Short mmCIF file of N, CA and C in Angstrom, two decimals:
data_model
loop_
_atom_site.label_atom_id
_atom_site.label_comp_id
_atom_site.label_asym_id
_atom_site.label_seq_id
_atom_site.Cartn_x
_atom_site.Cartn_y
_atom_site.Cartn_z
N MET A 1 -106.26 -49.39 48.63
CA MET A 1 -107.58 -48.86 48.44
C MET A 1 -107.77 -48.52 46.96
N GLU A 2 -108.82 -49.02 46.39
CA GLU A 2 -109.07 -48.80 44.98
C GLU A 2 -109.87 -47.51 44.79
N GLN A 3 -109.43 -46.70 43.84
CA GLN A 3 -110.13 -45.46 43.57
C GLN A 3 -111.09 -45.67 42.41
N THR A 4 -112.29 -45.16 42.56
CA THR A 4 -113.28 -45.28 41.50
C THR A 4 -113.57 -43.90 40.93
N ILE A 5 -113.74 -43.83 39.65
CA ILE A 5 -114.05 -42.57 38.98
C ILE A 5 -115.36 -42.76 38.23
N SER A 6 -116.30 -41.87 38.46
CA SER A 6 -117.56 -41.91 37.73
C SER A 6 -117.85 -40.53 37.20
N ALA A 7 -118.99 -40.37 36.57
CA ALA A 7 -119.33 -39.09 35.97
C ALA A 7 -119.53 -37.99 37.02
N ASN A 8 -120.02 -38.36 38.19
CA ASN A 8 -120.34 -37.35 39.20
C ASN A 8 -119.33 -37.26 40.33
N ARG A 9 -118.70 -38.36 40.70
CA ARG A 9 -117.88 -38.37 41.91
C ARG A 9 -116.61 -39.18 41.68
N TRP A 10 -115.64 -38.93 42.51
CA TRP A 10 -114.50 -39.80 42.56
C TRP A 10 -114.05 -39.95 44.00
N GLN A 11 -113.39 -41.02 44.27
CA GLN A 11 -112.91 -41.33 45.61
C GLN A 11 -111.54 -40.67 45.79
N THR A 12 -111.38 -39.90 46.83
CA THR A 12 -110.09 -39.27 47.08
C THR A 12 -109.23 -40.21 47.92
N GLN A 13 -108.02 -39.80 48.16
CA GLN A 13 -107.10 -40.65 48.92
C GLN A 13 -107.56 -40.85 50.35
N ARG A 14 -108.23 -39.89 50.92
CA ARG A 14 -108.69 -40.00 52.31
C ARG A 14 -110.06 -40.64 52.42
N GLY A 15 -110.65 -40.99 51.30
CA GLY A 15 -111.96 -41.63 51.34
C GLY A 15 -113.13 -40.67 51.30
N GLN A 16 -112.86 -39.37 51.10
CA GLN A 16 -113.94 -38.40 51.02
C GLN A 16 -114.48 -38.37 49.60
N LYS A 17 -115.78 -38.21 49.49
CA LYS A 17 -116.38 -38.11 48.17
C LYS A 17 -116.46 -36.64 47.78
N ILE A 18 -116.12 -36.36 46.54
CA ILE A 18 -116.19 -35.00 46.01
C ILE A 18 -117.29 -34.97 44.98
N ASN A 19 -118.22 -34.06 45.16
CA ASN A 19 -119.36 -33.92 44.26
C ASN A 19 -119.01 -32.88 43.20
N LEU A 20 -119.23 -33.19 41.95
CA LEU A 20 -118.85 -32.29 40.87
C LEU A 20 -119.99 -31.44 40.36
N HIS A 21 -121.05 -31.29 41.16
CA HIS A 21 -122.13 -30.40 40.73
C HIS A 21 -121.64 -28.97 40.73
N THR A 22 -122.12 -28.22 39.81
CA THR A 22 -121.72 -26.82 39.76
C THR A 22 -122.47 -26.03 40.83
N LEU A 23 -121.99 -24.84 41.07
CA LEU A 23 -122.63 -23.98 42.07
C LEU A 23 -124.06 -23.65 41.66
N HIS A 24 -124.27 -23.50 40.37
CA HIS A 24 -125.62 -23.18 39.89
C HIS A 24 -126.58 -24.34 40.13
N GLN A 25 -126.13 -25.55 39.92
CA GLN A 25 -126.97 -26.71 40.17
C GLN A 25 -127.28 -26.85 41.66
N LYS A 26 -126.29 -26.57 42.50
CA LYS A 26 -126.53 -26.63 43.95
C LYS A 26 -127.53 -25.56 44.37
N PHE A 27 -127.42 -24.37 43.79
CA PHE A 27 -128.37 -23.30 44.09
C PHE A 27 -129.77 -23.71 43.67
N ASN A 28 -129.90 -24.28 42.48
CA ASN A 28 -131.22 -24.72 42.01
C ASN A 28 -131.80 -25.83 42.88
N ASN A 29 -130.98 -26.76 43.29
CA ASN A 29 -131.45 -27.83 44.17
C ASN A 29 -131.91 -27.27 45.51
N PHE A 30 -131.14 -26.34 46.08
CA PHE A 30 -131.54 -25.73 47.35
C PHE A 30 -132.83 -24.94 47.17
N SER A 31 -132.91 -24.17 46.10
CA SER A 31 -134.11 -23.36 45.86
C SER A 31 -135.35 -24.24 45.72
N ASP A 32 -135.22 -25.30 44.96
CA ASP A 32 -136.37 -26.19 44.78
C ASP A 32 -136.80 -26.85 46.08
N SER A 33 -135.84 -27.12 46.96
CA SER A 33 -136.21 -27.72 48.24
C SER A 33 -136.90 -26.72 49.17
N GLN A 34 -136.75 -25.44 48.89
CA GLN A 34 -137.35 -24.40 49.73
C GLN A 34 -138.64 -23.83 49.14
N ALA A 35 -139.20 -24.49 48.16
CA ALA A 35 -140.40 -23.97 47.48
C ALA A 35 -141.57 -23.78 48.44
N GLY A 36 -141.70 -24.61 49.44
CA GLY A 36 -142.78 -24.47 50.40
C GLY A 36 -142.61 -23.29 51.34
N ASN A 37 -141.41 -22.78 51.43
CA ASN A 37 -141.11 -21.65 52.32
C ASN A 37 -140.95 -20.34 51.56
N ARG A 38 -141.63 -20.20 50.43
CA ARG A 38 -141.45 -19.02 49.58
C ARG A 38 -141.80 -17.73 50.30
N THR A 39 -142.89 -17.70 51.02
CA THR A 39 -143.29 -16.50 51.74
C THR A 39 -142.31 -16.16 52.85
N ALA A 40 -141.84 -17.16 53.55
CA ALA A 40 -140.87 -16.93 54.62
C ALA A 40 -139.56 -16.36 54.05
N TRP A 41 -139.10 -16.88 52.92
CA TRP A 41 -137.88 -16.35 52.31
C TRP A 41 -138.09 -14.92 51.82
N PHE A 42 -139.28 -14.63 51.30
CA PHE A 42 -139.59 -13.27 50.86
C PHE A 42 -139.53 -12.30 52.04
N LEU A 43 -140.15 -12.66 53.15
CA LEU A 43 -140.13 -11.79 54.32
C LEU A 43 -138.73 -11.69 54.93
N PHE A 44 -138.00 -12.79 54.97
CA PHE A 44 -136.63 -12.76 55.48
C PHE A 44 -135.76 -11.83 54.64
N ALA A 45 -135.89 -11.92 53.32
CA ALA A 45 -135.08 -11.07 52.44
C ALA A 45 -135.42 -9.60 52.64
N LEU A 46 -136.70 -9.29 52.80
CA LEU A 46 -137.09 -7.89 53.01
C LEU A 46 -136.55 -7.36 54.33
N VAL A 47 -136.68 -8.12 55.39
CA VAL A 47 -136.19 -7.67 56.70
C VAL A 47 -134.67 -7.57 56.69
N PHE A 48 -134.01 -8.57 56.13
CA PHE A 48 -132.54 -8.58 56.10
C PHE A 48 -132.01 -7.38 55.32
N GLN A 49 -132.57 -7.16 54.13
CA GLN A 49 -132.11 -6.03 53.33
C GLN A 49 -132.52 -4.71 53.95
N GLY A 50 -133.69 -4.66 54.53
CA GLY A 50 -134.15 -3.42 55.14
C GLY A 50 -133.34 -3.01 56.34
N VAL A 51 -132.89 -3.96 57.13
CA VAL A 51 -132.13 -3.65 58.34
C VAL A 51 -130.65 -3.43 58.04
N LEU A 52 -130.08 -4.26 57.19
CA LEU A 52 -128.63 -4.17 56.96
C LEU A 52 -128.22 -3.33 55.77
N PHE A 53 -129.00 -3.35 54.69
CA PHE A 53 -128.52 -2.71 53.47
C PHE A 53 -129.17 -1.38 53.14
N LEU A 54 -130.36 -1.09 53.60
CA LEU A 54 -130.94 0.21 53.31
C LEU A 54 -130.21 1.35 54.02
N PRO A 55 -129.67 1.17 55.22
CA PRO A 55 -128.87 2.25 55.82
C PRO A 55 -127.46 2.38 55.22
N LEU A 56 -127.03 1.38 54.47
CA LEU A 56 -125.67 1.37 53.92
C LEU A 56 -125.36 2.58 53.02
N PRO A 57 -126.25 2.99 52.11
CA PRO A 57 -125.92 4.17 51.29
C PRO A 57 -125.70 5.43 52.11
N ALA A 58 -126.48 5.61 53.17
CA ALA A 58 -126.29 6.79 54.01
C ALA A 58 -124.90 6.81 54.63
N VAL A 59 -124.46 5.66 55.10
CA VAL A 59 -123.12 5.57 55.70
C VAL A 59 -122.05 5.79 54.64
N LEU A 60 -122.20 5.15 53.49
CA LEU A 60 -121.19 5.28 52.45
C LEU A 60 -121.13 6.68 51.87
N ILE A 61 -122.27 7.31 51.68
CA ILE A 61 -122.29 8.65 51.11
C ILE A 61 -121.78 9.68 52.11
N TYR A 62 -122.20 9.58 53.35
CA TYR A 62 -121.83 10.58 54.35
C TYR A 62 -120.38 10.44 54.82
N TYR A 63 -119.95 9.23 55.11
CA TYR A 63 -118.62 9.05 55.69
C TYR A 63 -117.53 8.75 54.68
N TYR A 64 -117.88 8.10 53.57
CA TYR A 64 -116.85 7.65 52.63
C TYR A 64 -116.95 8.32 51.27
N ASP A 65 -117.75 9.37 51.14
CA ASP A 65 -117.88 10.16 49.91
C ASP A 65 -118.23 9.30 48.69
N ALA A 66 -119.10 8.36 48.87
CA ALA A 66 -119.55 7.52 47.76
C ALA A 66 -120.52 8.32 46.89
N PRO A 67 -120.62 7.99 45.62
CA PRO A 67 -121.58 8.70 44.76
C PRO A 67 -123.02 8.33 45.12
N VAL A 68 -123.94 9.14 44.68
CA VAL A 68 -125.35 8.92 44.98
C VAL A 68 -125.87 7.68 44.25
N ALA A 69 -125.15 7.21 43.26
CA ALA A 69 -125.55 6.00 42.54
C ALA A 69 -125.64 4.79 43.47
N VAL A 70 -124.90 4.82 44.58
CA VAL A 70 -124.97 3.74 45.57
C VAL A 70 -126.39 3.64 46.12
N LEU A 71 -127.00 4.77 46.36
CA LEU A 71 -128.38 4.80 46.84
C LEU A 71 -129.33 4.22 45.80
N ALA A 72 -129.13 4.60 44.54
CA ALA A 72 -129.99 4.09 43.47
C ALA A 72 -129.87 2.58 43.31
N VAL A 73 -128.65 2.07 43.41
CA VAL A 73 -128.44 0.62 43.27
C VAL A 73 -129.10 -0.13 44.43
N THR A 74 -128.89 0.36 45.64
CA THR A 74 -129.45 -0.32 46.81
C THR A 74 -130.97 -0.30 46.79
N LEU A 75 -131.55 0.85 46.50
CA LEU A 75 -133.01 0.92 46.44
C LEU A 75 -133.57 0.12 45.27
N GLY A 76 -132.86 0.11 44.15
CA GLY A 76 -133.30 -0.68 43.00
C GLY A 76 -133.35 -2.17 43.32
N LEU A 77 -132.32 -2.66 43.99
CA LEU A 77 -132.30 -4.07 44.38
C LEU A 77 -133.39 -4.39 45.40
N PHE A 78 -133.60 -3.48 46.34
CA PHE A 78 -134.63 -3.69 47.36
C PHE A 78 -136.02 -3.73 46.73
N PHE A 79 -136.31 -2.76 45.86
CA PHE A 79 -137.63 -2.72 45.25
C PHE A 79 -137.83 -3.84 44.22
N ALA A 80 -136.76 -4.28 43.57
CA ALA A 80 -136.86 -5.43 42.67
C ALA A 80 -137.24 -6.67 43.46
N ASN A 81 -136.70 -6.80 44.66
CA ASN A 81 -137.04 -7.93 45.52
C ASN A 81 -138.51 -7.85 45.95
N ILE A 82 -138.98 -6.67 46.27
CA ILE A 82 -140.38 -6.50 46.65
C ILE A 82 -141.30 -6.85 45.48
N ILE A 83 -140.98 -6.34 44.30
CA ILE A 83 -141.83 -6.59 43.13
C ILE A 83 -141.83 -8.08 42.77
N ALA A 84 -140.67 -8.71 42.85
CA ALA A 84 -140.61 -10.15 42.54
C ALA A 84 -141.43 -10.95 43.54
N GLY A 85 -141.34 -10.63 44.80
CA GLY A 85 -142.08 -11.37 45.82
C GLY A 85 -143.56 -11.16 45.75
N MET A 86 -143.96 -9.91 45.54
CA MET A 86 -145.39 -9.63 45.47
C MET A 86 -145.99 -9.99 44.12
N GLY A 87 -145.15 -10.12 43.12
CA GLY A 87 -145.63 -10.46 41.79
C GLY A 87 -145.79 -11.94 41.56
N GLY A 88 -145.43 -12.76 42.54
CA GLY A 88 -145.60 -14.20 42.41
C GLY A 88 -144.47 -14.90 41.69
N ALA A 89 -143.27 -14.36 41.80
CA ALA A 89 -142.12 -14.99 41.15
C ALA A 89 -141.80 -16.33 41.83
N SER A 90 -141.06 -17.15 41.13
CA SER A 90 -140.71 -18.46 41.67
C SER A 90 -139.68 -18.31 42.79
N ILE A 91 -139.48 -19.39 43.52
CA ILE A 91 -138.52 -19.38 44.63
C ILE A 91 -137.11 -19.16 44.11
N ARG A 92 -136.80 -19.67 42.93
CA ARG A 92 -135.48 -19.46 42.35
C ARG A 92 -135.24 -17.97 42.08
N THR A 93 -136.25 -17.30 41.59
CA THR A 93 -136.13 -15.87 41.33
C THR A 93 -135.98 -15.09 42.62
N LEU A 94 -136.78 -15.42 43.62
CA LEU A 94 -136.68 -14.72 44.90
C LEU A 94 -135.31 -14.88 45.54
N LEU A 95 -134.82 -16.11 45.58
CA LEU A 95 -133.50 -16.34 46.17
C LEU A 95 -132.40 -15.75 45.30
N GLY A 96 -132.61 -15.72 43.99
CA GLY A 96 -131.64 -15.09 43.10
C GLY A 96 -131.54 -13.59 43.34
N PHE A 97 -132.68 -12.93 43.49
CA PHE A 97 -132.67 -11.50 43.80
C PHE A 97 -132.03 -11.24 45.17
N PHE A 98 -132.34 -12.10 46.13
CA PHE A 98 -131.74 -11.94 47.45
C PHE A 98 -130.23 -12.09 47.39
N ALA A 99 -129.76 -13.11 46.67
CA ALA A 99 -128.32 -13.33 46.54
C ALA A 99 -127.66 -12.19 45.77
N ALA A 100 -128.31 -11.71 44.73
CA ALA A 100 -127.75 -10.60 43.96
C ALA A 100 -127.65 -9.34 44.82
N GLY A 101 -128.68 -9.07 45.60
CA GLY A 101 -128.64 -7.91 46.49
C GLY A 101 -127.57 -8.05 47.55
N LEU A 102 -127.45 -9.23 48.10
CA LEU A 102 -126.44 -9.48 49.12
C LEU A 102 -125.03 -9.27 48.57
N VAL A 103 -124.75 -9.88 47.44
CA VAL A 103 -123.41 -9.79 46.85
C VAL A 103 -123.10 -8.35 46.42
N THR A 104 -124.05 -7.71 45.77
CA THR A 104 -123.83 -6.35 45.28
C THR A 104 -123.59 -5.37 46.42
N ASN A 105 -124.39 -5.43 47.46
CA ASN A 105 -124.22 -4.50 48.57
C ASN A 105 -122.93 -4.75 49.35
N VAL A 106 -122.57 -6.01 49.52
CA VAL A 106 -121.32 -6.31 50.21
C VAL A 106 -120.12 -5.83 49.38
N LEU A 107 -120.19 -6.04 48.06
CA LEU A 107 -119.09 -5.57 47.21
C LEU A 107 -119.00 -4.03 47.20
N MET A 108 -120.13 -3.34 47.19
CA MET A 108 -120.09 -1.88 47.27
C MET A 108 -119.49 -1.43 48.58
N PHE A 109 -119.87 -2.09 49.67
CA PHE A 109 -119.33 -1.72 50.97
C PHE A 109 -117.81 -1.91 51.02
N ILE A 110 -117.36 -3.05 50.52
CA ILE A 110 -115.92 -3.32 50.50
C ILE A 110 -115.19 -2.36 49.58
N LEU A 111 -115.78 -2.04 48.43
CA LEU A 111 -115.15 -1.15 47.46
C LEU A 111 -114.94 0.25 48.03
N PHE A 112 -115.94 0.78 48.71
CA PHE A 112 -115.81 2.13 49.23
C PHE A 112 -115.13 2.18 50.58
N LEU A 113 -115.10 1.07 51.27
CA LEU A 113 -114.42 1.04 52.56
C LEU A 113 -112.91 1.04 52.41
N LEU A 114 -112.42 0.37 51.37
CA LEU A 114 -110.98 0.30 51.16
C LEU A 114 -110.49 1.50 50.45
#
């Protein structure tokens, strides 16, 4: 079996193609494909963060003695998402804020849980 190497892909020994796009390029491609669903993503992000992450500071502060800054970070990310969505930001910005809020809140939860 002959292996081919190009700028974007190469053939592996098992015949699987490996794409060398960076994570950022994949995120941009996904975001651009979701441009028609901007309002749905905005509402999904608000509901997701409102249900899962807004109660998180109360749990962390009350049970795990986390500082009050956890509340400020969580509310800041939530309101930044609201302002971006209502301000007419692009789909890349909306999904970026959603991803940033998701990663930040999960990392805070793991940090104070351990």
